[in-house]
């Protein structure tokens, strides 16, 4: 596809390369954690509690003696799982709404858009907080909560793309010769929304990581003993002064992940020349 | 122009109504009987029935809704079930703190973001520019709460320059405000850089140089005025975020603001408080966004004059 | 002959781009006298705008400008510092651009933009500046200046905006005004009005004019002398009458033949075959030789020098007494 070709052609772009490299490493950690992690993330070792950085435990141990590095690596799995499911569902539903609103237009458009404005009326974290209230804590809760905000963003974006594509001559021409709506959408409209949607999805991943971590930090997200980075920071809060490594490293992991997604999103945006 | 303004205000009415309705419904969306949830361990049959009567939960839904709206219109936000204090009173003491923090954060975002963005645009692709750009992306990548902890570790514990939590006068504002504004700084810097670089290529900049305007004048009198238009709208939205969603930062720093109130309410399952805080924060956000929209209309002369 | 105001000797400009080094100007010599109007005619890409912009050092950072000398009012502009150039731009040498509407800042009032010239180059107090502003707006034909000076560029027509640009340009009584295709973006009627205004102003203030255009009609209206540029070089130069009615260089002849003449009843549109020379890939020898119908071997091998016959200069071997024989072979 044209997309892959463009990316291939731009691999010299430092931002793109860095972003893809980071994501690749994360994916690797998520899919094959047992290859790199030295310890079982759940293995407690009460004699080795709160140890600082050492050769045995590259990033130290936590309050239960568990190896921090291993927990971080396994945590990648949860984080990426949350991101992908959240963005994919939110994105898919949002796109659907956007296509309906954009293509059918008029009344349907107004209603859908008005509906989409409602979640946007709530500031980000707050919406997720409220959603968690309703849906309940835990991984599923985070996924649903974070996808709520994504739906209107994707819907708006897709709608705008479709509106402008609909006005274009080749679509009007296709309609004039009686091509079916489904066919028009599939052949002319969808290719146009690929690029901006991909960029938005990437940037959305960055945000979801943040929100998921924040929610877990507040105790509303992933529950212990599952190793999730935000939760690890929350747990480490009590030992902030004595053992700062408990908060330092998970936060670093989050930062690097978000950084990677942001770089990737930026690079994609520049390459595909999208105005977001 | 006036018609545009009115259109936008009218547009918000259905959304606002929906928000109010949603905060009302929140009670019922929490699994289980709300009264039972509140009473938790003390939920005996009599207690639950009594509480239900007190909260008016035995009435039909629409009646409850009307009562709810009626109370709102009278400024009665109910009573917190944990502390038994008037919510309106709590809000009155917590809200101003959020405002203080938000304003402080806004100032930091403008000043630091502005400087970084302008310097980046003046020397594009230099080492300084790359450093600043990296810094900006970092700014939007760092999780707020973690950054807060870093700052606490470094400035409060290690250097002892600032208090690590709570509200104790001006110096205690600084760390939370910096944390809150950190991602905004990155956003503003990036936005300014991109806008300015685009503007520098515009014909009117070259024409201004042909007039004999110096570089300083070009940047500040000509370029910035144009770059300000998108920047101010972004700042406005950031302000909305500061006011409406400083939840995490307030928790980390134990800052007595609306965000922390909301979190405490949610964690403590204090339903009336949850309703009230979410409602107020959402309304604040809506109003700020409206103001930003209107501001944008007045700023750009191309829109202001037909 | 009036005294020389501007003398450019051997001006060369190159640009560093992704495609390599682009040769925009390849050794230009120019002279403008006091009170004189000189036209520069050429196709897009011939280097006419680059010449003007390099005078004021307004080219982009990837440009390299070199010349033997650029003497203006007895001083070499090449040796001036940036601060000194600031005092020359808009004050001694001013410039108006092609699309006036995009050359004005959309978020500043028109009055403010004209006033800026006074602020930069004069010491007038606010009140005096206001009066001068109104005077000059009136001078260029802006109706109701007191009201209109509070307007924004998008509220005015293209012609009005061009008048405003002209106001900015003449406000400080420059010795030289450069006009880079000022009427190309305007309709014919407005074009005539603007040209009239220009003519009137430079006559009244005895300003020298460097008019850059691709339109010989404008040259005929406004200019005493004219240069014909192509591929970064001057191919012909002389009095407008001479060059227009008896052009020496085949390129000039071609250009003038391109102008459709209503009277002759001629139906065919003539052009010059081939493509304009590109700065990345200039032809060897005479820069016009690939498109010239009179081309000979020497034209491909050697570069003709600019030779003078009376008041007429031309860069073609046919007129070079030394090399003419070789051309005839």
CSV table of C-alpha atoms in Angstrom, one decimal, chain B residues 202-204 206-207 209-214 217 221-223 225-226 229 300-306, chain C residues 53 57-58 82 86 89-90 97 102-108 112-113 116 120-121 152 154-155 165 168:
chain,number,residue,atom,x,y,z
B,202,UNK,CA,4.7,35.0,4.3
B,203,UNK,CA,5.1,37.9,1.8
B,204,UNK,CA,4.1,40.5,4.3
B,206,UNK,CA,9.4,40.3,3.4
B,207,UNK,CA,7.6,43.5,2.7
B,209,UNK,CA,11.7,44.0,6.0
B,210,UNK,CA,11.8,46.0,2.8
B,211,UNK,CA,10.4,48.9,4.9
B,212,UNK,CA,13.5,48.8,7.1
B,213,UNK,CA,12.0,47.0,10.1
B,214,UNK,CA,14.6,45.3,12.2
B,217,UNK,CA,10.4,44.5,15.2
B,221,UNK,CA,5.2,43.6,16.0
B,222,UNK,CA,4.4,41.6,12.9
B,223,UNK,CA,4.9,37.9,13.3
B,225,UNK,CA,0.5,39.3,16.4
B,226,UNK,CA,-0.4,36.8,13.8
B,229,UNK,CA,-4.3,34.1,17.3
B,300,UNK,CA,-8.8,37.9,14.1
B,301,UNK,CA,-9.7,41.1,12.2
B,302,UNK,CA,-10.6,39.0,9.2
B,303,UNK,CA,-13.4,37.5,11.1
B,304,UNK,CA,-14.4,40.4,13.2
B,305,UNK,CA,-15.0,42.6,10.2
B,306,UNK,CA,-17.1,40.4,8.1
C,53,UNK,CA,16.0,41.7,-3.7
C,57,UNK,CA,19.7,42.1,1.0
C,58,UNK,CA,16.2,40.6,1.2
C,82,UNK,CA,22.9,45.1,8.6
C,86,UNK,CA,18.0,49.1,7.9
C,89,UNK,CA,15.5,50.1,3.2
C,90,UNK,CA,12.3,52.0,3.0
C,97,UNK,CA,5.7,43.9,-4.5
C,102,UNK,CA,-0.5,39.4,0.7
C,103,UNK,CA,2.3,41.9,1.3
C,104,UNK,CA,0.3,43.7,3.9
C,105,UNK,CA,0.0,42.3,7.4
C,106,UNK,CA,-3.6,41.1,7.9
C,107,UNK,CA,-3.8,41.8,11.6
C,108,UNK,CA,-2.5,45.4,11.5
C,112,UNK,CA,-0.6,51.6,11.2
C,113,UNK,CA,1.4,49.9,8.5
C,116,UNK,CA,5.3,52.4,10.5
C,120,UNK,CA,11.1,53.8,11.5
C,121,UNK,CA,12.7,56.6,9.5
C,152,UNK,CA,-7.6,46.1,7.5
C,154,UNK,CA,-8.7,42.3,3.6
C,155,UNK,CA,-11.4,45.0,3.6
C,165,UNK,CA,1.9,49.8,-0.6
C,168,UNK,CA,4.5,53.1,2.2
